Coordinates of C-alpha atoms in Angstrom, one line a residue:
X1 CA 2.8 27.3 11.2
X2 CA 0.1 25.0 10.6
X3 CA 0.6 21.1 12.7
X4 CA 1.3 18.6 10.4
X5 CA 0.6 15.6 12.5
X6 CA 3.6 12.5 11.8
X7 CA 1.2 10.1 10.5
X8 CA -2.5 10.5 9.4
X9 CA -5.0 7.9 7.9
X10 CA -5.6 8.9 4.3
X11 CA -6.1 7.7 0.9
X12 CA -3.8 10.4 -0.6
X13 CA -0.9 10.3 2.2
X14 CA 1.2 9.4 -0.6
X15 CA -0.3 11.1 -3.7
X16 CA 3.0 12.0 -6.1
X17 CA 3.6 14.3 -8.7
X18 CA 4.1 12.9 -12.3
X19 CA 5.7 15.0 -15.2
X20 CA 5.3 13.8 -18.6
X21 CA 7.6 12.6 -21.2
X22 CA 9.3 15.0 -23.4
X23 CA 7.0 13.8 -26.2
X24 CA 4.1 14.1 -24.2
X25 CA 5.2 17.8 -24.1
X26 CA 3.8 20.6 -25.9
X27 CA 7.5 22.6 -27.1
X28 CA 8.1 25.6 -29.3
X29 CA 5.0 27.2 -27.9
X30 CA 5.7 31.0 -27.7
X31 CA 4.4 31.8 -24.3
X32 CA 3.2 35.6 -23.5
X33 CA 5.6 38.0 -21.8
X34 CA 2.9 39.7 -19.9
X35 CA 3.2 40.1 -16.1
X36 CA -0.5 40.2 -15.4
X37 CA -1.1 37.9 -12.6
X38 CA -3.5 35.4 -14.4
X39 CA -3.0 31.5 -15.3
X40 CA -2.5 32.6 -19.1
X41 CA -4.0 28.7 -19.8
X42 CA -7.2 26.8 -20.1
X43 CA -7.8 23.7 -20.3
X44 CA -10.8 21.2 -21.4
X45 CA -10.7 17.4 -22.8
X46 CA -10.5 18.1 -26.1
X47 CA -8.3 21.7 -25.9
X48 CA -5.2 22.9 -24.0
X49 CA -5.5 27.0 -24.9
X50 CA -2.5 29.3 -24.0
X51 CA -2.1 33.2 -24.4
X52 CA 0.9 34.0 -27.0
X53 CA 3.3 36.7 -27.9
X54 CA 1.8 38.3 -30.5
X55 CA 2.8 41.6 -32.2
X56 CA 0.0 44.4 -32.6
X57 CA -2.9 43.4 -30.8
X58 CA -3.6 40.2 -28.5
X59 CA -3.6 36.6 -29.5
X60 CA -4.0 32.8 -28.0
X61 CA -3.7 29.5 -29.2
X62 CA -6.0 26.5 -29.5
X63 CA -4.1 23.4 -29.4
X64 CA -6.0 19.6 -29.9
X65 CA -4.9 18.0 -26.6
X66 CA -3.5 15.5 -28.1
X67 CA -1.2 17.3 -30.5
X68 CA 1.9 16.9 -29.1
X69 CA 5.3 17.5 -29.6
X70 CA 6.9 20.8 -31.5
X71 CA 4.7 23.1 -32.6
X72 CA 4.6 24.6 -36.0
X73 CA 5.7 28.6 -35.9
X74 CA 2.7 29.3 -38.7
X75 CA 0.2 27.4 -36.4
X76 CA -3.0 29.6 -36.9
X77 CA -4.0 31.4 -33.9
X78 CA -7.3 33.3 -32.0
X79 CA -6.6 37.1 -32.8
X80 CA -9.2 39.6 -32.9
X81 CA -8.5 41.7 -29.7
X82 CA -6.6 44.7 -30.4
X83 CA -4.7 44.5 -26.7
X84 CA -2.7 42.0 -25.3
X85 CA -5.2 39.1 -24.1
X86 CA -5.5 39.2 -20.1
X87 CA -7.6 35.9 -19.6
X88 CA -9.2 32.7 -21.5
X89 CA -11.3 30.4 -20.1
X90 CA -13.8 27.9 -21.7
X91 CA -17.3 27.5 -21.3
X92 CA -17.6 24.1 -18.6
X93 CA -20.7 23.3 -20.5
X94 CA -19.2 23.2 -24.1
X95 CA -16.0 22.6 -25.0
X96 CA -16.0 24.0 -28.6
X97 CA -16.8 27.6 -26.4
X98 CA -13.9 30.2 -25.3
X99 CA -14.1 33.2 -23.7
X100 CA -11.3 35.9 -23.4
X101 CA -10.5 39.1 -22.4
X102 CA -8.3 42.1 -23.2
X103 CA -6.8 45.5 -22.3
X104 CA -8.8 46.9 -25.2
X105 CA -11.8 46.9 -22.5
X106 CA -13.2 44.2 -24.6
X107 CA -14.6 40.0 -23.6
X108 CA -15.4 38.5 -27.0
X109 CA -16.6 35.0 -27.1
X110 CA -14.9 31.9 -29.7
X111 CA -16.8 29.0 -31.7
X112 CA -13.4 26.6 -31.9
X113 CA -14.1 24.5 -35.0
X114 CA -14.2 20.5 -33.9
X115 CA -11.6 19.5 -37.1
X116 CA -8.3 21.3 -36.7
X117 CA -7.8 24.9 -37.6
X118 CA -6.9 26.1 -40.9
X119 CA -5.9 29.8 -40.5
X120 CA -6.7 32.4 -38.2
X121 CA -9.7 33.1 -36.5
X122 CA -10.3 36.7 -36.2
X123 CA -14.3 37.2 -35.8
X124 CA -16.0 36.4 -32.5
X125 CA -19.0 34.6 -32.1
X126 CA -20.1 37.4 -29.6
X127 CA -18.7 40.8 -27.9
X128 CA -19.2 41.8 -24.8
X129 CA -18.9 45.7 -24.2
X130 CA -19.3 47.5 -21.1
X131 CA -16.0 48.0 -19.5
X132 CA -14.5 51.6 -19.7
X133 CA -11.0 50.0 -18.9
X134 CA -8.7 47.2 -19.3
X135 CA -11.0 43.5 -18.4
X136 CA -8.5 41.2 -16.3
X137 CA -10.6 38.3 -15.2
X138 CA -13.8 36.4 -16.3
X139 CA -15.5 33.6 -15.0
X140 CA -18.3 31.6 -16.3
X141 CA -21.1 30.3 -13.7
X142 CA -20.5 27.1 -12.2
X143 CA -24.4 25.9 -12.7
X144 CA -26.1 28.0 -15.2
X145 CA -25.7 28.0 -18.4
X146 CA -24.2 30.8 -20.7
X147 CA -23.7 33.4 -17.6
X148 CA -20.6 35.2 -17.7
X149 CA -18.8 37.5 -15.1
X150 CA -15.8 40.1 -16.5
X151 CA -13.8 42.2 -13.9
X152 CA -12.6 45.2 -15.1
X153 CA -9.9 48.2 -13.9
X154 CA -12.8 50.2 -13.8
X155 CA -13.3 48.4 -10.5
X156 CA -16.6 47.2 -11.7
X157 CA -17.9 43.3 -11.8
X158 CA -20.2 42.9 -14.7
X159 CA -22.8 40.0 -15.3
X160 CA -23.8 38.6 -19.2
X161 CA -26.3 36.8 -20.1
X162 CA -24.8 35.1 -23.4
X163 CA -28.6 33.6 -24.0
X164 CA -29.2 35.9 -26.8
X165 CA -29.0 36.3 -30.4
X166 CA -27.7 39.6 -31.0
X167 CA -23.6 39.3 -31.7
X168 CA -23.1 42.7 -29.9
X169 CA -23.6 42.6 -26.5
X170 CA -23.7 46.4 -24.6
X171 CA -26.0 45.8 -21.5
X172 CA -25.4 43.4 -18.7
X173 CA -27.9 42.5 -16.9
X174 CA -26.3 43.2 -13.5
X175 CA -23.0 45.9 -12.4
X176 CA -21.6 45.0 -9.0
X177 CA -20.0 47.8 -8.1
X178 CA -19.2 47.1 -4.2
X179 CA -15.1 47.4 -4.9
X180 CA -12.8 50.7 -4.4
X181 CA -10.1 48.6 -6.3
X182 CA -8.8 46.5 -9.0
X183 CA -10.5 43.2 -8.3
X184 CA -7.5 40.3 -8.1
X185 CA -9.8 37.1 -7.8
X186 CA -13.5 35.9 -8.2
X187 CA -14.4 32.2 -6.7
X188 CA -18.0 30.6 -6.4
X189 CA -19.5 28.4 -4.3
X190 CA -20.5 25.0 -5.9
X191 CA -24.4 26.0 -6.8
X192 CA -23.4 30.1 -7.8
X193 CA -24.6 31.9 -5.0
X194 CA -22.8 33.6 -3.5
X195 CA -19.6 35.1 -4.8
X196 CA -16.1 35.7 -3.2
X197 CA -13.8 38.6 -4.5
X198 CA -10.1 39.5 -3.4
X199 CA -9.3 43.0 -4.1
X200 CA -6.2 45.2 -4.4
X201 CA -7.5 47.2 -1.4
X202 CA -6.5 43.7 0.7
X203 CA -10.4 43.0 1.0
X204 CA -12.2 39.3 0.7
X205 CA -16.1 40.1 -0.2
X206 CA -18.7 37.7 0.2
X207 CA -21.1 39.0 -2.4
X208 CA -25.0 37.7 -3.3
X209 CA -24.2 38.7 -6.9
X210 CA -27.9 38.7 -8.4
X211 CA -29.3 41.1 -5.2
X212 CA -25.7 43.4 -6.0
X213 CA -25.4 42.9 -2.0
X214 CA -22.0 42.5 0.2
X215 CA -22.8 39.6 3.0
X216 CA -19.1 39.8 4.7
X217 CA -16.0 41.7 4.7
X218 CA -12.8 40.7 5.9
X219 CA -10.1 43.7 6.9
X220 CA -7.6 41.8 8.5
X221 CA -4.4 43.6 8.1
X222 CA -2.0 41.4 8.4
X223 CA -2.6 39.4 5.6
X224 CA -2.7 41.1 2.3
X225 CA -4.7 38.8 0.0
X226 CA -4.3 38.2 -3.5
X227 CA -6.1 34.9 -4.1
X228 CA -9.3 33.6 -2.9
X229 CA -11.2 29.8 -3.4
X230 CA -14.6 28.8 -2.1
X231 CA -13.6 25.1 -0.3
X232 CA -16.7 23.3 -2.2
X233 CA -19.6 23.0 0.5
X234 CA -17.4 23.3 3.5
X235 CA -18.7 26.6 4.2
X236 CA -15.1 27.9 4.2
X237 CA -12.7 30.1 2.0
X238 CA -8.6 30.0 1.4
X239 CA -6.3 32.8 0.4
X240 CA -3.3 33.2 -0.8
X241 CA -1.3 36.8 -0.3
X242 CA 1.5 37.9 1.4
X243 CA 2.1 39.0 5.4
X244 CA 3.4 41.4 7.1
X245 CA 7.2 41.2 6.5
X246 CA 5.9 40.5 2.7
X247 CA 6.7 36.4 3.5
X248 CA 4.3 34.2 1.6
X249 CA 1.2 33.5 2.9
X250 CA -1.8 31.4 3.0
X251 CA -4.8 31.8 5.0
X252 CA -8.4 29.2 5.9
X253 CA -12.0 31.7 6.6
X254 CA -15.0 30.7 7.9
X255 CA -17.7 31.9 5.5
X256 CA -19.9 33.2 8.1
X257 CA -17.8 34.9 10.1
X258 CA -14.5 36.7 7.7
X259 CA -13.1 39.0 10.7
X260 CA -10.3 36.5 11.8
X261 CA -8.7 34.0 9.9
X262 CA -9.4 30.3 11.0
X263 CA -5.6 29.5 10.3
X264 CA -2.5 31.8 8.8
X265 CA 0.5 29.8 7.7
X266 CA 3.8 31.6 6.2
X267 CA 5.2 29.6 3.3
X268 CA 8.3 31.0 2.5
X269 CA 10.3 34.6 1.4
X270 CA 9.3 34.3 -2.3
X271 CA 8.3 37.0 -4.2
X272 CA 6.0 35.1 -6.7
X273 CA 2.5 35.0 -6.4
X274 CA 0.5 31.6 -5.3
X275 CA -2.0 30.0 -7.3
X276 CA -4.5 27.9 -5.4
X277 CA -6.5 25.0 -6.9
X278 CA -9.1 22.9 -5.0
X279 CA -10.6 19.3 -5.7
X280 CA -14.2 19.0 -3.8
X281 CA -14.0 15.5 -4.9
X282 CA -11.1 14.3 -2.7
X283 CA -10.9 17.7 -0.5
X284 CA -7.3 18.4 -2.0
X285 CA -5.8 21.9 -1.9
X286 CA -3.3 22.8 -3.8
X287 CA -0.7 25.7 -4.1
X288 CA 1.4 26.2 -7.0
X289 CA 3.8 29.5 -6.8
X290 CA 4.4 31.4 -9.9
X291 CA 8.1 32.2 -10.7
X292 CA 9.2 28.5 -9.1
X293 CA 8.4 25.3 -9.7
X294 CA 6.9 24.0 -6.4
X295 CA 3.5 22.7 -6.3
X296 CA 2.4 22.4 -2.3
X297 CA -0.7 20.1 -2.2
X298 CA -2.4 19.7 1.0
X299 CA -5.8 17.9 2.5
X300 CA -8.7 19.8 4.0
X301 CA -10.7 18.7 6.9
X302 CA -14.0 20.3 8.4
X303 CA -12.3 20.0 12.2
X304 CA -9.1 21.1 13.5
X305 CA -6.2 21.2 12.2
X306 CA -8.5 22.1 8.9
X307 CA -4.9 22.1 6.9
X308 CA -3.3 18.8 6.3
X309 CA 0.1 19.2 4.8
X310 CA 0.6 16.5 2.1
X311 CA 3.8 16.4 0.3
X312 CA 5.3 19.2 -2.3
X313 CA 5.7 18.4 -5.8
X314 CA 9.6 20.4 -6.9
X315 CA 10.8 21.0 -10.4
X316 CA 13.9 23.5 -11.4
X317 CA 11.6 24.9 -13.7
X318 CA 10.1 27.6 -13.1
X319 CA 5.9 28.4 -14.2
X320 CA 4.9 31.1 -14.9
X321 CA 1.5 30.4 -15.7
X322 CA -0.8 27.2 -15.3
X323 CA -3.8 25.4 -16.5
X324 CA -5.8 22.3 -14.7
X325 CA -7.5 19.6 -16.5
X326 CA -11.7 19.2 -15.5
X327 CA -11.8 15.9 -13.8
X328 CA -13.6 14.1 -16.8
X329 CA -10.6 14.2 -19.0
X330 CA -8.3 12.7 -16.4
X331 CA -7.0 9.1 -16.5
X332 CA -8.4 7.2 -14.4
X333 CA -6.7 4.0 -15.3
X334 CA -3.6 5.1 -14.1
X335 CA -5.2 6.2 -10.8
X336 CA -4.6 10.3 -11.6
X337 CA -6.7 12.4 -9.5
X338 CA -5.6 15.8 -11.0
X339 CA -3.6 17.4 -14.1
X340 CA -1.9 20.5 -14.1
X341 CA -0.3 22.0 -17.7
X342 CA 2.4 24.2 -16.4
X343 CA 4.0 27.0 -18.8
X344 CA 7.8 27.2 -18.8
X345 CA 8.6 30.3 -20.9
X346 CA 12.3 29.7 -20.6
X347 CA 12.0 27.4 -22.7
X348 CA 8.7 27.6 -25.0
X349 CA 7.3 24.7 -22.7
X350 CA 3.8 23.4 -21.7
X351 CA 4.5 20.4 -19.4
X352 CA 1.9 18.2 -18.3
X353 CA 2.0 17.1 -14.5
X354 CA 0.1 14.5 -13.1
X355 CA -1.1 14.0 -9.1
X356 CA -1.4 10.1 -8.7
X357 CA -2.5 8.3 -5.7
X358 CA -0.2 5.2 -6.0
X359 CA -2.0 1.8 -6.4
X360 CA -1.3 -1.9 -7.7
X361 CA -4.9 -2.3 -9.2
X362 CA -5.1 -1.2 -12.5
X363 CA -8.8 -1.4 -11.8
X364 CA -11.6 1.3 -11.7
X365 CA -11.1 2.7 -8.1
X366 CA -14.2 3.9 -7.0
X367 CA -13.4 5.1 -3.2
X368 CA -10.9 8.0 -5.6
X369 CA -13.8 8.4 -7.8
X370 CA -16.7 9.7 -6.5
X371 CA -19.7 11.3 -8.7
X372 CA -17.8 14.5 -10.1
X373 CA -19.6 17.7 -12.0
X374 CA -20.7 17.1 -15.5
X375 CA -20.6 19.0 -18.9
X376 CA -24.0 19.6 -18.5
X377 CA -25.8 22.7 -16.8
X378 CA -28.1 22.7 -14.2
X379 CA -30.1 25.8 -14.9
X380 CA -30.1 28.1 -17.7
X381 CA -29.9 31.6 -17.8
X382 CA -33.2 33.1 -16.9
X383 CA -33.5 30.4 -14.2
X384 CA -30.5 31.5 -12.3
X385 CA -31.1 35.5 -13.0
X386 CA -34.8 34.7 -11.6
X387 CA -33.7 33.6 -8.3
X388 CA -33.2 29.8 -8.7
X389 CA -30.4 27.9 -7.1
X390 CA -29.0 24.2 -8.1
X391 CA -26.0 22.1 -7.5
X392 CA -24.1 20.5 -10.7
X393 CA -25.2 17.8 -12.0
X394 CA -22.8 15.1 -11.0
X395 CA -21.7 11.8 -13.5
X396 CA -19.1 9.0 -13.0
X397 CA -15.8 8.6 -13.9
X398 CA -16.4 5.0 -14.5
X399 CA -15.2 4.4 -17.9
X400 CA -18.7 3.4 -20.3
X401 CA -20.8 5.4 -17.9
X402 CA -22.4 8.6 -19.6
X403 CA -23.9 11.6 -17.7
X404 CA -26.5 11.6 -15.3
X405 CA -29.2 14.0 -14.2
X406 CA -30.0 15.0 -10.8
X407 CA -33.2 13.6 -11.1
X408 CA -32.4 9.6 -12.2
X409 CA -34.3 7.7 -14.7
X410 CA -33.6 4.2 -14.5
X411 CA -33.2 2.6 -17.8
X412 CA -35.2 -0.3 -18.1
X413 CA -32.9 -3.2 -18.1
X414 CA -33.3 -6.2 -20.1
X415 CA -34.1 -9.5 -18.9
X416 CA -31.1 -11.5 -17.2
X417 CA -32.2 -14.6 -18.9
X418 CA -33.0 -14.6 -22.6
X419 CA -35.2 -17.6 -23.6
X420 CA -33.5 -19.8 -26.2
X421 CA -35.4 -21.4 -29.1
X422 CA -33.7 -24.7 -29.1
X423 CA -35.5 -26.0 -32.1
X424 CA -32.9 -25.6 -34.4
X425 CA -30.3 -27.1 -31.9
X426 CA -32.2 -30.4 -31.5
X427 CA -31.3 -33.1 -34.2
X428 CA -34.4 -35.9 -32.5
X429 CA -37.3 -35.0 -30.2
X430 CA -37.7 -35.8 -26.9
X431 CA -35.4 -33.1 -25.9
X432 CA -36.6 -30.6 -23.0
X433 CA -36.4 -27.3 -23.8
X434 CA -33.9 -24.7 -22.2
X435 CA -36.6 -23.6 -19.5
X436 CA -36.4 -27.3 -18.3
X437 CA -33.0 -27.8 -18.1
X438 CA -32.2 -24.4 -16.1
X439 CA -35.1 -25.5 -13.5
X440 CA -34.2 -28.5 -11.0
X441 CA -37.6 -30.5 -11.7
X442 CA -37.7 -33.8 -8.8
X443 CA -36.1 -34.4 -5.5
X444 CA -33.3 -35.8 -7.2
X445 CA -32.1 -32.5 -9.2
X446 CA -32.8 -30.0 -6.6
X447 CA -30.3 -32.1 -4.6
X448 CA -27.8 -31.5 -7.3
X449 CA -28.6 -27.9 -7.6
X450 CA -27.8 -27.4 -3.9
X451 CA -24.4 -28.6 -4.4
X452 CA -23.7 -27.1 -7.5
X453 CA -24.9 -24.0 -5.1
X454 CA -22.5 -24.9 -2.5
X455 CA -19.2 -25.6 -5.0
X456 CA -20.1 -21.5 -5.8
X457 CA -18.4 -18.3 -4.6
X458 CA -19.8 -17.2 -2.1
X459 CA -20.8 -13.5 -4.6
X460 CA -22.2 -16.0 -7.1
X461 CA -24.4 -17.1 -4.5
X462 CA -26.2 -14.2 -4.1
X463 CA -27.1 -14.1 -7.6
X464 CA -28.9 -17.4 -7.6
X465 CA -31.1 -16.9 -4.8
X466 CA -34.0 -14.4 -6.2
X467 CA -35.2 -13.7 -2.6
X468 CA -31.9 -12.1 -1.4
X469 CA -30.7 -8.4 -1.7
X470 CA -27.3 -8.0 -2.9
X471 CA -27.7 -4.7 -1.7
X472 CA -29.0 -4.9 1.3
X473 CA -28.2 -1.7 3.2
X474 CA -30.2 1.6 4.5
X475 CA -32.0 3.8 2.2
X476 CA -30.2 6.6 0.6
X477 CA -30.4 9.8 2.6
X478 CA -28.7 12.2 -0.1
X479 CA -29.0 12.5 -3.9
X480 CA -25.3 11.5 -4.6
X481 CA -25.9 8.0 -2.3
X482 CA -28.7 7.6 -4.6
X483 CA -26.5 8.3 -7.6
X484 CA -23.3 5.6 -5.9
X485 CA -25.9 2.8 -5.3
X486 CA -27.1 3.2 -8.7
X487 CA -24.0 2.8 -9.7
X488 CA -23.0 -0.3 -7.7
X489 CA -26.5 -1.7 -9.1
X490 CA -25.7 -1.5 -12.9
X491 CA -22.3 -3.1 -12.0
X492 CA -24.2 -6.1 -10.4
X493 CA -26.3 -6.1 -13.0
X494 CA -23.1 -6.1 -15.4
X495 CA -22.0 -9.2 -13.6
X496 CA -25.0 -11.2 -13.4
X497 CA -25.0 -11.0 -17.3
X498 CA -21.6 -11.6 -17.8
X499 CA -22.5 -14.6 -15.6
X500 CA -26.0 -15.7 -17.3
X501 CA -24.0 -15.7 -20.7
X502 CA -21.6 -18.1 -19.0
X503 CA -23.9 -20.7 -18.0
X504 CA -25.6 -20.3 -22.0
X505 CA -22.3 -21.5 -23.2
X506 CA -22.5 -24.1 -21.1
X507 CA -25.5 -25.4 -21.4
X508 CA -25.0 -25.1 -25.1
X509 CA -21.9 -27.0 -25.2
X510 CA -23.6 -29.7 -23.0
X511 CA -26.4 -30.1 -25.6
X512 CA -24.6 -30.6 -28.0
X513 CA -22.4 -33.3 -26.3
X514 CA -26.0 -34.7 -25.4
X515 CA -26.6 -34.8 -29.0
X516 CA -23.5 -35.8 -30.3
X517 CA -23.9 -39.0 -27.5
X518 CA -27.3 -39.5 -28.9
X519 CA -26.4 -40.4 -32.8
X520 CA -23.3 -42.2 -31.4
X521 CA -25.4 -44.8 -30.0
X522 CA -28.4 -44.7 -32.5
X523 CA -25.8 -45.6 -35.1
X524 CA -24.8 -48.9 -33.5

């Protein structure tokens, strides 16, 4: 067993699992019977997308996220395999974009129509042939755009290239075919490099999947994986399988070196497989077991104990599938770090759950919300088949913010002051315009500017003295400090104004008492 030390400093020692209201419930959704290991659910901002019993042939559903309640029994549905459907995921660079695959040895690729859907959809944008056998998994390419990978029981991995017009697709550009097995579980690291693959054979492969090449193999025999993760950039994989004495079991790799486990932890006598799901953002594991309703959520660290056990969300209701929200749809006024959309079958259910780190603010909280990957690709296609690597591009969660390259342009930003035409304002001459007023002119109102100073906040301060830095601090080493102190700059900035159109009204409401004294005593 992994040490779970009594108390720990964290931000998300007391993160707790939500479950929405009934009405806030998706119900009357007829949820596949299949026992294929997969999540059977994808989710994006705008969709929630769940595989469906459907008689001849293979079917899924595209729900409007924010369609809930019961669902009608003639909603129109996504059916043009001709097995049952085995996986759906959407494209992470457009959300009107869903792959799928089938036991027809079939991937076909969905335009979703932005208004809502009117009757069946039955022809694919494109189809992907190549598999001899039954297609399980897919995965789209964390970085690059329009690259897709399909597994199939014909033990093979396949690589598209979706960068193309024609609607049939028969060639991909690349066959990995390093696996004596069904393959259980693809992961990537965060740029797309390198590849990890569980295997039926109890195998994790580190794979360079444009060179075709196998970097590591692990054959540890007492743990018999079914699930593997990249851990973001920690240079470190997780699996989830089962031990020995066929307990539950989870299991922490060194990327490097995949011939012992860092750390092996039984989790209980279970049967049901376990799901994991990691957060790079706030280094948050977590574990949700198919057949119960448990989701385990832990924190990673890059030293020992690696594993730091959290707190486990419990329901009587068991999931048998699950979907997870990308970060950019998720509240963040309500402080909710992650979404799950778990499907009850039992009772025609898709239940939202939320992971909230409890706080009295209802403020942005930026220390919970660092710079989080984008809708928008890095590379495209050819780029990444020709060799090139690149991280995602990262963009704030900060409400009003919109996406941000790697590579920052700073907008120009417009002047703090805006020089008022007070012409119009002035009933006699004599006045002195708004320039004049702003500026302490003589000993006398530079005195009076230093106590107006002084009677300040202290963060006011800062603003009215032009030769201090607000932020003064060391130069950005990385591209995301770059990225946070931008940030932090346009929120000063957002400030100042807010400030600068406090002292207009100000001044405007003093002129005009001015004025109003002026005629008061002209007239006697």
């Amino acid at each position: 067993m992994s040490w779970h030390p009594q108390y720990r400093s964290s931000k998300f020692r007391h993160v707790y699992g939500k479950a929405a209201s009934k009405d806030k419930c998706y119900d009357c959704v007829p949820i596949t019977r299949n026992v294929h290991d997969n999540h059977f659910c994808a989710v994006n901002p705008h969709f929630i997308a769940v595989v469906t019993e459907c008689a001849g042939g293979g079917a899924f559903l595209v729900i409007p996220i924010h369609q809930t309640g019961k669902l009608d029994p003639h909603y129109p549905k996504i059916c043009g395999h001709k097995g049952s459907v085995l996986d759906i995921k959407w494209n992470p660079f457009n959300d009107f974009v869903i792959a799928s695959c089938s036991e027809d040895a079939t991937v076909k690729i969905w335009d979703i129509p932005k208004h809502l859907l009117a009757k069946n959809i039955t022809s694919p944008k494109k189809e992907l042939l190549g598999h001899v056998r039954r297609v399980g998994l897919i995965e789209w390419h964390p970085t690059a755009n329009n690259i897709l990978f399909s597994s199939g029981y014909d033990y093979k991995i396949m690589i598209w290239n979706l960068d193309t017009k024609e609607a049939i697709i028969s060639n991909p550009v690349k066959i990995l075919d390093a696996h004596k097995d069904v393959v259980l579980s693809m992961s990537f690291n965060t740029d797309g490099s390198l590849l990890a693959t569980a295997c039926r054979d109890r195998k994790i492969r580190l794979i360079d999947p444009r060179a075709g090449k196998v970097l590591q193999e692990a054959s540890y025999k007492s743990h018999r994986v079914n699930k593997v993760l990249f851990l973001g950039n920690m240079k470190k994989l997780f699996s989830t399988g089962t031990s020995r004495w066929n307990n539950r079991q989870i299991a922490l790799w060194d990327q490097n070196d995949l011939s012992v486990p860092l750390l092996e932890e039984d989790l209980d006598g279970s049967s049901g497989l376990l799901f994991p799901f990691y957060d790079s953002d706030t280094h948050m594991l977590y574990v949700v077991g198919k057949g119960d309703g448990n989701i385990r959520y832990y924190e990673i660290s890059p030293e020992k104990p690696y594993l730091n056990y959290l707190m486990e969300y419990r329901s009587h209701l068991p999931q048998k599938g699950i979907g997870m929200m990308p970060k950019r749809g998720l509240e963040v006024s309500a402080c909710e770090i992650f979404r799950f959309y778990k499907l009850i079958p039992t009772k025609s259910l898709i239940e939202p759950i939320s992971m909230i780190v409890p706080r009295r603010s209802e403020s942005y909280q930026e220390d919970i919300y660092p710079l989080t990957t984008g809708a928008q690709p890095a590379l495209t296609a050819q780029e990444w088949l020709n060799g090139v690597n690149k991280g995602p591009l990262l963009v704030s969660l900060r409400p009003g913010s919109g996406a941000v390259n790697a590579l920052l342009q700073f907008p120009e930003t417009e002047p703090l002051t805006k020089t008022m035409d007070l012409s119009q304002h002035q009933g006699q001459g004599g006045k002195k315009p708004l320039e004049d007023l702003q500026k302490p002119s003589g000993i006398e109102d530079r005195r009076r500017w230093l106590k107006m100073e002084e009677k300040l906040p202290k963060n006011e301060q800062t603003c009215l003295s032009s030769d201090f830095d607000v932020f003064e601090c060391p130069p950005p080493k990385t591209e995301n400090e770059l990225l946070q102190m931008f940030y932090r700059q346009q929120e000063e900035i957002r400030r100042l104004r807010e400030l600068v159109n406090q002292r207009d009204i100000q001044i405007k409401q003093l002129e005009l008492e001015l004025r109003n004294l002026c005629m008061d005593t002209g007239n006697y």
